[in-house]
PDB file of C-alpha atoms in Angstrom:
ATOM      1  CA  ALA M   6     124.923  48.846  16.834  1.00  0.00           C
ATOM      2  CA  GLN M   7     121.342  49.899  17.253  1.00  0.00           C
ATOM      3  CA  THR M   8     119.264  50.289  14.104  1.00  0.00           C
ATOM      4  CA  VAL M   9     115.818  51.716  13.516  1.00  0.00           C
ATOM      5  CA  THR M  10     113.772  50.736  10.474  1.00  0.00           C
ATOM      6  CA  GLN M  11     110.757  52.498   9.044  1.00  0.00           C
ATOM      7  CA  SER M  12     109.486  50.488   6.110  1.00  0.00           C
ATOM      8  CA  GLN M  13     106.861  52.970   4.928  1.00  0.00           C
ATOM      9  CA  PRO M  14     108.453  55.904   3.074  1.00  0.00           C
ATOM     10  CA  GLU M  15     105.038  57.466   2.490  1.00  0.00           C
ATOM     11  CA  MET M  16     101.573  57.101   3.945  1.00  0.00           C
ATOM     12  CA  SER M  17      98.328  58.919   3.359  1.00  0.00           C
ATOM     13  CA  VAL M  18      95.083  59.065   5.295  1.00  0.00           C
ATOM     14  CA  GLN M  19      91.736  60.764   4.941  1.00  0.00           C
ATOM     15  CA  GLU M  20      91.080  63.571   7.350  1.00  0.00           C
ATOM     16  CA  ALA M  21      89.394  62.319  10.553  1.00  0.00           C
ATOM     17  CA  GLU M  22      90.495  58.735   9.894  1.00  0.00           C
ATOM     18  CA  THR M  23      93.100  56.669  11.729  1.00  0.00           C
ATOM     19  CA  VAL M  24      96.565  55.792  10.450  1.00  0.00           C
ATOM     20  CA  THR M  25      99.346  53.627  11.845  1.00  0.00           C
ATOM     21  CA  LEU M  26     103.026  54.201  11.138  1.00  0.00           C
ATOM     22  CA  SER M  27     105.389  51.263  11.586  1.00  0.00           C
ATOM     23  CA  CYS M  28     108.791  51.099  13.208  1.00  0.00           C
ATOM     24  CA  THR M  29     111.076  48.258  14.179  1.00  0.00           C
ATOM     25  CA  TYR M  30     114.401  48.439  15.942  1.00  0.00           C
ATOM     26  CA  ASP M  31     117.266  46.250  16.889  1.00  0.00           C
ATOM     27  CA  THR M  32     119.131  46.404  20.183  1.00  0.00           C
ATOM     28  CA  SER M  33     120.730  44.194  22.769  1.00  0.00           C
ATOM     29  CA  GLU M  34     120.051  46.694  25.552  1.00  0.00           C
ATOM     30  CA  SER M  35     117.298  46.191  28.097  1.00  0.00           C
ATOM     31  CA  ASP M  36     116.975  49.810  29.237  1.00  0.00           C
ATOM     32  CA  TYR M  37     116.152  52.276  26.496  1.00  0.00           C
ATOM     33  CA  TYR M  38     113.682  54.841  25.211  1.00  0.00           C
ATOM     34  CA  LEU M  39     111.720  54.996  21.986  1.00  0.00           C
ATOM     35  CA  PHE M  40     110.364  58.152  20.418  1.00  0.00           C
ATOM     36  CA  TRP M  41     108.259  59.420  17.597  1.00  0.00           C
ATOM     37  CA  TYR M  42     109.213  62.845  16.284  1.00  0.00           C
ATOM     38  CA  LYS M  43     107.270  64.974  13.844  1.00  0.00           C
ATOM     39  CA  GLN M  44     109.015  67.262  11.371  1.00  0.00           C
ATOM     40  CA  PRO M  45     106.575  69.611   9.614  1.00  0.00           C
ATOM     41  CA  PRO M  46     107.573  71.753   6.616  1.00  0.00           C
ATOM     42  CA  SER M  47     109.153  74.254   9.013  1.00  0.00           C
ATOM     43  CA  ARG M  48     111.669  71.458   9.747  1.00  0.00           C
ATOM     44  CA  GLN M  49     111.416  71.991  13.509  1.00  0.00           C
ATOM     45  CA  MET M  50     111.654  68.600  15.210  1.00  0.00           C
ATOM     46  CA  ILE M  51     108.721  68.086  17.558  1.00  0.00           C
ATOM     47  CA  LEU M  52     108.471  65.264  20.070  1.00  0.00           C
ATOM     48  CA  VAL M  53     105.181  63.449  19.588  1.00  0.00           C
ATOM     49  CA  ILE M  54     105.446  60.638  22.103  1.00  0.00           C
ATOM     50  CA  ARG M  55     107.976  58.793  24.258  1.00  0.00           C
ATOM     51  CA  GLN M  56     107.999  55.203  25.519  1.00  0.00           C
ATOM     52  CA  GLU M  57     110.273  53.848  28.235  1.00  0.00           C
ATOM     53  CA  ALA M  58     111.195  50.242  27.529  1.00  0.00           C
ATOM     54  CA  TYR M  59     110.641  49.141  31.128  1.00  0.00           C
ATOM     55  CA  LYS M  60     107.036  50.278  31.004  1.00  0.00           C
ATOM     56  CA  GLN M  61     104.596  47.691  29.703  1.00  0.00           C
ATOM     57  CA  GLN M  62     101.794  50.185  29.276  1.00  0.00           C
ATOM     58  CA  ASN M  63     101.644  51.825  25.880  1.00  0.00           C
ATOM     59  CA  ALA M  64     102.172  55.582  25.909  1.00  0.00           C
ATOM     60  CA  THR M  65      99.378  57.875  24.770  1.00  0.00           C
ATOM     61  CA  GLU M  66      99.236  61.595  24.107  1.00  0.00           C
ATOM     62  CA  ASN M  67      95.782  62.780  23.126  1.00  0.00           C
ATOM     63  CA  ARG M  68      95.193  61.500  19.563  1.00  0.00           C
ATOM     64  CA  PHE M  69      98.585  59.787  19.425  1.00  0.00           C
ATOM     65  CA  SER M  70      99.249  56.356  20.856  1.00  0.00           C
ATOM     66  CA  VAL M  71     101.839  53.651  20.398  1.00  0.00           C
ATOM     67  CA  ASN M  72     101.791  49.888  20.203  1.00  0.00           C
ATOM     68  CA  PHE M  73     105.024  48.832  21.891  1.00  0.00           C
ATOM     69  CA  GLN M  74     105.904  45.178  21.436  1.00  0.00           C
ATOM     70  CA  LYS M  75     109.214  44.739  23.246  1.00  0.00           C
ATOM     71  CA  ALA M  76     109.793  41.103  22.358  1.00  0.00           C
ATOM     72  CA  ALA M  77     109.105  41.777  18.705  1.00  0.00           C
ATOM     73  CA  LYS M  78     111.074  45.056  18.866  1.00  0.00           C
ATOM     74  CA  SER M  79     108.215  46.882  17.261  1.00  0.00           C
ATOM     75  CA  PHE M  80     107.027  50.404  18.023  1.00  0.00           C
ATOM     76  CA  SER M  81     104.152  51.669  15.877  1.00  0.00           C
ATOM     77  CA  LEU M  82     102.426  55.042  16.100  1.00  0.00           C
ATOM     78  CA  LYS M  83      98.667  55.370  15.748  1.00  0.00           C
ATOM     79  CA  ILE M  84      97.180  58.735  14.914  1.00  0.00           C
ATOM     80  CA  SER M  85      93.445  58.946  15.496  1.00  0.00           C
ATOM     81  CA  ASP M  86      91.085  61.536  14.034  1.00  0.00           C
ATOM     82  CA  SER M  87      93.789  62.728  11.635  1.00  0.00           C
ATOM     83  CA  GLN M  88      93.968  66.468  11.110  1.00  0.00           C
ATOM     84  CA  LEU M  89      95.489  68.547   8.339  1.00  0.00           C
ATOM     85  CA  GLY M  90      98.119  69.760  10.778  1.00  0.00           C
ATOM     86  CA  ASP M  91      99.355  66.212  11.225  1.00  0.00           C
ATOM     87  CA  ALA M  92     100.892  66.287   7.743  1.00  0.00           C
ATOM     88  CA  ALA M  93     104.647  65.960   8.240  1.00  0.00           C
ATOM     89  CA  MET M  94     107.627  63.642   8.218  1.00  0.00           C
ATOM     90  CA  TYR M  95     107.527  61.274  11.146  1.00  0.00           C
ATOM     91  CA  PHE M  96     110.730  59.811  12.524  1.00  0.00           C
ATOM     92  CA  CYS M  97     110.981  56.886  14.884  1.00  0.00           C
ATOM     93  CA  ALA M  98     114.011  57.091  17.169  1.00  0.00           C
ATOM     94  CA  TYR M  99     115.815  54.963  19.731  1.00  0.00           C
ATOM     95  CA  ARG M 100     118.026  55.982  22.607  1.00  0.00           C
ATOM     96  CA  SER M 101     119.603  53.996  25.368  1.00  0.00           C
ATOM     97  CA  ALA M 102     120.000  55.770  28.711  1.00  0.00           C
ATOM     98  CA  GLY M 103     122.057  58.922  28.358  1.00  0.00           C
ATOM     99  CA  GLU M 104     123.214  58.122  24.855  1.00  0.00           C
ATOM    100  CA  LYS M 105     122.650  59.527  21.394  1.00  0.00           C
ATOM    101  CA  LEU M 106     119.486  59.205  19.366  1.00  0.00           C
ATOM    102  CA  THR M 107     119.317  56.829  16.424  1.00  0.00           C
ATOM    103  CA  PHE M 108     116.708  57.803  13.849  1.00  0.00           C
ATOM    104  CA  GLY M 109     114.810  55.810  11.283  1.00  0.00           C
ATOM    105  CA  THR M 110     114.574  56.974   7.694  1.00  0.00           C
ATOM    106  CA  GLY M 111     111.197  58.598   8.199  1.00  0.00           C
ATOM    107  CA  THR M 112     107.648  58.305   6.898  1.00  0.00           C
ATOM    108  CA  ARG M 113     106.025  61.159   5.028  1.00  0.00           C
ATOM    109  CA  LEU M 114     102.389  61.432   6.079  1.00  0.00           C
ATOM    110  CA  THR M 115      99.883  63.166   3.820  1.00  0.00           C
ATOM    111  CA  ILE M 116      96.427  64.087   5.054  1.00  0.00           C
ATOM    112  CA  ILE M 117      93.716  64.020   2.393  1.00  0.00           C
ATOM    113  CA  PRO M 118      90.972  66.598   3.031  1.00  0.00           C
TER     114      PRO M 118
ATOM    115  CA  GLY L   4     108.828  73.928  27.945  1.00  0.00           C
ATOM    116  CA  ALA L   5     112.517  73.728  27.144  1.00  0.00           C
ATOM    117  CA  VAL L   6     113.582  75.919  24.262  1.00  0.00           C
ATOM    118  CA  VAL L   7     116.637  75.660  22.056  1.00  0.00           C
ATOM    119  CA  SER L   8     117.544  78.416  19.641  1.00  0.00           C
ATOM    120  CA  GLN L   9     119.849  78.425  16.643  1.00  0.00           C
ATOM    121  CA  HIS L  10     121.426  81.372  14.947  1.00  0.00           C
ATOM    122  CA  PRO L  11     121.415  82.161  12.134  1.00  0.00           C
ATOM    123  CA  SER L  12     118.373  80.411  10.704  1.00  0.00           C
ATOM    124  CA  TRP L  13     119.697  80.854   7.185  1.00  0.00           C
ATOM    125  CA  VAL L  14     123.139  81.776   5.919  1.00  0.00           C
ATOM    126  CA  ILE L  15     124.727  82.115   2.508  1.00  0.00           C
ATOM    127  CA  CYS L  16     128.496  82.185   2.256  1.00  0.00           C
ATOM    128  CA  LYS L  17     131.095  82.083  -0.466  1.00  0.00           C
ATOM    129  CA  SER L  18     133.175  79.021  -1.133  1.00  0.00           C
ATOM    130  CA  GLY L  19     136.353  79.047   0.936  1.00  0.00           C
ATOM    131  CA  THR L  20     134.990  81.107   3.801  1.00  0.00           C
ATOM    132  CA  SER L  21     133.991  79.909   7.272  1.00  0.00           C
ATOM    133  CA  VAL L  22     130.636  80.185   8.938  1.00  0.00           C
ATOM    134  CA  LYS L  23     129.661  79.771  12.574  1.00  0.00           C
ATOM    135  CA  ILE L  24     126.318  78.448  13.792  1.00  0.00           C
ATOM    136  CA  GLU L  25     125.242  78.945  17.397  1.00  0.00           C
ATOM    137  CA  CYS L  26     123.031  76.660  19.439  1.00  0.00           C
ATOM    138  CA  ARG L  27     121.668  77.898  22.751  1.00  0.00           C
ATOM    139  CA  SER L  28     119.537  76.288  25.421  1.00  0.00           C
ATOM    140  CA  LEU L  29     117.420  79.192  26.626  1.00  0.00           C
ATOM    141  CA  ASP L  30     115.818  77.955  29.824  1.00  0.00           C
ATOM    142  CA  PHE L  31     117.873  74.988  30.929  1.00  0.00           C
ATOM    143  CA  GLN L  32     121.460  73.874  31.186  1.00  0.00           C
ATOM    144  CA  ALA L  33     122.752  71.257  28.806  1.00  0.00           C
ATOM    145  CA  THR L  34     125.877  69.285  29.556  1.00  0.00           C
ATOM    146  CA  THR L  35     125.560  67.596  26.194  1.00  0.00           C
ATOM    147  CA  MET L  36     124.558  69.007  22.830  1.00  0.00           C
ATOM    148  CA  PHE L  37     124.334  67.223  19.525  1.00  0.00           C
ATOM    149  CA  TRP L  38     124.848  68.422  15.962  1.00  0.00           C
ATOM    150  CA  TYR L  39     122.989  66.846  13.068  1.00  0.00           C
ATOM    151  CA  ARG L  40     123.017  67.301   9.340  1.00  0.00           C
ATOM    152  CA  GLN L  41     119.947  66.687   7.227  1.00  0.00           C
ATOM    153  CA  PHE L  42     119.850  66.424   3.446  1.00  0.00           C
ATOM    154  CA  PRO L  43     116.559  67.038   1.621  1.00  0.00           C
ATOM    155  CA  LYS L  44     113.996  64.318   2.201  1.00  0.00           C
ATOM    156  CA  GLN L  45     116.392  62.340   4.362  1.00  0.00           C
ATOM    157  CA  SER L  46     116.734  61.578   8.019  1.00  0.00           C
ATOM    158  CA  LEU L  47     118.928  63.348  10.552  1.00  0.00           C
ATOM    159  CA  MET L  48     122.543  62.261  10.529  1.00  0.00           C
ATOM    160  CA  LEU L  49     124.456  62.753  13.753  1.00  0.00           C
ATOM    161  CA  MET L  50     127.707  64.601  13.150  1.00  0.00           C
ATOM    162  CA  ALA L  51     129.075  64.992  16.642  1.00  0.00           C
ATOM    163  CA  THR L  52     128.329  65.006  20.344  1.00  0.00           C
ATOM    164  CA  SER L  53     129.428  68.106  22.193  1.00  0.00           C
ATOM    165  CA  ASN L  54     130.164  67.997  25.911  1.00  0.00           C
ATOM    166  CA  GLU L  55     130.656  71.151  27.934  1.00  0.00           C
ATOM    167  CA  GLY L  56     134.278  71.745  28.747  1.00  0.00           C
ATOM    168  CA  SER L  57     135.673  68.883  26.702  1.00  0.00           C
ATOM    169  CA  LYS L  58     136.398  67.972  23.113  1.00  0.00           C
ATOM    170  CA  ALA L  59     133.545  66.928  20.885  1.00  0.00           C
ATOM    171  CA  THR L  60     133.110  63.320  19.824  1.00  0.00           C
ATOM    172  CA  TYR L  61     132.737  63.038  16.070  1.00  0.00           C
ATOM    173  CA  GLU L  62     130.889  60.300  14.215  1.00  0.00           C
ATOM    174  CA  GLN L  63     132.761  58.169  11.747  1.00  0.00           C
ATOM    175  CA  GLY L  64     133.306  59.935   8.454  1.00  0.00           C
ATOM    176  CA  VAL L  65     132.854  63.463   9.816  1.00  0.00           C
ATOM    177  CA  GLU L  66     135.919  65.665   9.359  1.00  0.00           C
ATOM    178  CA  LYS L  67     136.716  67.202  12.724  1.00  0.00           C
ATOM    179  CA  ASP L  68     139.004  69.812  11.168  1.00  0.00           C
ATOM    180  CA  LYS L  69     136.251  70.946   8.857  1.00  0.00           C
ATOM    181  CA  PHE L  70     133.416  70.985  11.356  1.00  0.00           C
ATOM    182  CA  LEU L  71     134.772  72.624  14.489  1.00  0.00           C
ATOM    183  CA  ILE L  72     132.601  72.294  17.555  1.00  0.00           C
ATOM    184  CA  ASN L  73     132.978  74.291  20.736  1.00  0.00           C
ATOM    185  CA  HIS L  74     130.855  73.868  23.859  1.00  0.00           C
ATOM    186  CA  ALA L  75     132.173  76.605  26.109  1.00  0.00           C
ATOM    187  CA  SER L  76     129.240  76.865  28.492  1.00  0.00           C
ATOM    188  CA  LEU L  77     126.238  74.894  29.680  1.00  0.00           C
ATOM    189  CA  THR L  78     123.960  76.889  27.389  1.00  0.00           C
ATOM    190  CA  LEU L  79     125.994  77.411  24.222  1.00  0.00           C
ATOM    191  CA  SER L  80     127.557  75.207  21.597  1.00  0.00           C
ATOM    192  CA  THR L  81     128.891  76.407  18.261  1.00  0.00           C
ATOM    193  CA  LEU L  82     129.538  74.647  14.968  1.00  0.00           C
ATOM    194  CA  THR L  83     132.003  76.288  12.608  1.00  0.00           C
ATOM    195  CA  VAL L  84     132.147  75.073   9.046  1.00  0.00           C
ATOM    196  CA  THR L  85     135.652  75.933   7.886  1.00  0.00           C
ATOM    197  CA  SER L  86     136.657  76.529   4.269  1.00  0.00           C
ATOM    198  CA  ALA L  87     133.119  75.836   3.167  1.00  0.00           C
ATOM    199  CA  HIS L  88     132.413  74.251  -0.202  1.00  0.00           C
ATOM    200  CA  PRO L  89     129.136  73.841  -2.082  1.00  0.00           C
ATOM    201  CA  GLU L  90     128.879  70.224  -0.932  1.00  0.00           C
ATOM    202  CA  ASP L  91     128.653  71.520   2.655  1.00  0.00           C
ATOM    203  CA  SER L  92     125.340  73.132   1.789  1.00  0.00           C
ATOM    204  CA  SER L  93     122.765  71.459   3.994  1.00  0.00           C
ATOM    205  CA  PHE L  94     120.377  71.862   6.893  1.00  0.00           C
ATOM    206  CA  TYR L  95     122.117  71.725  10.264  1.00  0.00           C
ATOM    207  CA  ILE L  96     120.165  70.972  13.430  1.00  0.00           C
ATOM    208  CA  CYS L  97     121.334  71.024  17.020  1.00  0.00           C
ATOM    209  CA  SER L  98     119.774  69.468  20.072  1.00  0.00           C
ATOM    210  CA  ALA L  99     120.459  69.952  23.752  1.00  0.00           C
ATOM    211  CA  ALA L 100     120.053  67.224  26.349  1.00  0.00           C
ATOM    212  CA  ASP L 101     118.577  67.896  29.746  1.00  0.00           C
ATOM    213  CA  ARG L 102     120.922  67.125  32.647  1.00  0.00           C
ATOM    214  CA  VAL L 103     118.392  64.982  34.522  1.00  0.00           C
ATOM    215  CA  PRO L 104     116.783  61.675  33.531  1.00  0.00           C
ATOM    216  CA  PRO L 105     115.354  60.848  31.103  1.00  0.00           C
ATOM    217  CA  TYR L 106     117.903  63.241  29.517  1.00  0.00           C
ATOM    218  CA  GLU L 107     115.323  64.532  27.082  1.00  0.00           C
ATOM    219  CA  GLN L 108     116.733  66.084  23.911  1.00  0.00           C
ATOM    220  CA  TYR L 109     115.268  69.363  22.724  1.00  0.00           C
ATOM    221  CA  PHE L 110     115.831  70.440  19.156  1.00  0.00           C
ATOM    222  CA  GLY L 111     116.703  73.790  17.695  1.00  0.00           C
ATOM    223  CA  PRO L 112     114.855  75.080  14.622  1.00  0.00           C
ATOM    224  CA  GLY L 113     117.787  74.395  12.329  1.00  0.00           C
ATOM    225  CA  THR L 114     120.099  76.432  10.129  1.00  0.00           C
ATOM    226  CA  ARG L 115     120.065  76.320   6.356  1.00  0.00           C
ATOM    227  CA  LEU L 116     123.564  76.772   4.955  1.00  0.00           C
ATOM    228  CA  THR L 117     124.072  77.585   1.292  1.00  0.00           C
ATOM    229  CA  VAL L 118     127.624  77.785  -0.037  1.00  0.00           C
ATOM    230  CA  THR L 119     128.007  79.513  -3.382  1.00  0.00           C
TER     231      THR L 119
END
């Protein structure tokens, strides 16, 4: 079975600084997707970034980028120029093609003004 | 962008009664919808996968007779918590999967259920 591990229950960063959230996963599949979701206090799940496993290039979305290391099964999220609105729970998730999402346990990110 | 709604957003019911939660994909059709349960400060736990026109697939440990799922159309899935008890109090989230690759899942805003 696929597993997703987030080893950092909590992280904090000064506003405008950069922070990296870690995620590792385990799978025997070769075709899959990896995601980072943000869950703010409203509890609405928001997709931050998606990475297709067949793509070697790391995905980026404005201030958010990933470091995807397929061989190491590592998928970290880097948030640059952190803003107060980035404060939330961040979940790493895995999905093979057309299947269900498997979530990590989450990392609570606090932004220090 | 794709929008998924849930209704109600918050419900309080008495122990022993049933409550129905609706999940709708507003601007796209979803062959597959998912139901999650989330306890405070924890991750999302998949309860069941709902496929339009067929029976839901429940995850191990989830009581199918207690959590009834119906997916009658390509835009609506419902979760009914039957004979609710206080331990069923939780935050329930649905997601709807797009029908085309990469089968993106879009999440509803969630429903907070409190059983008294």
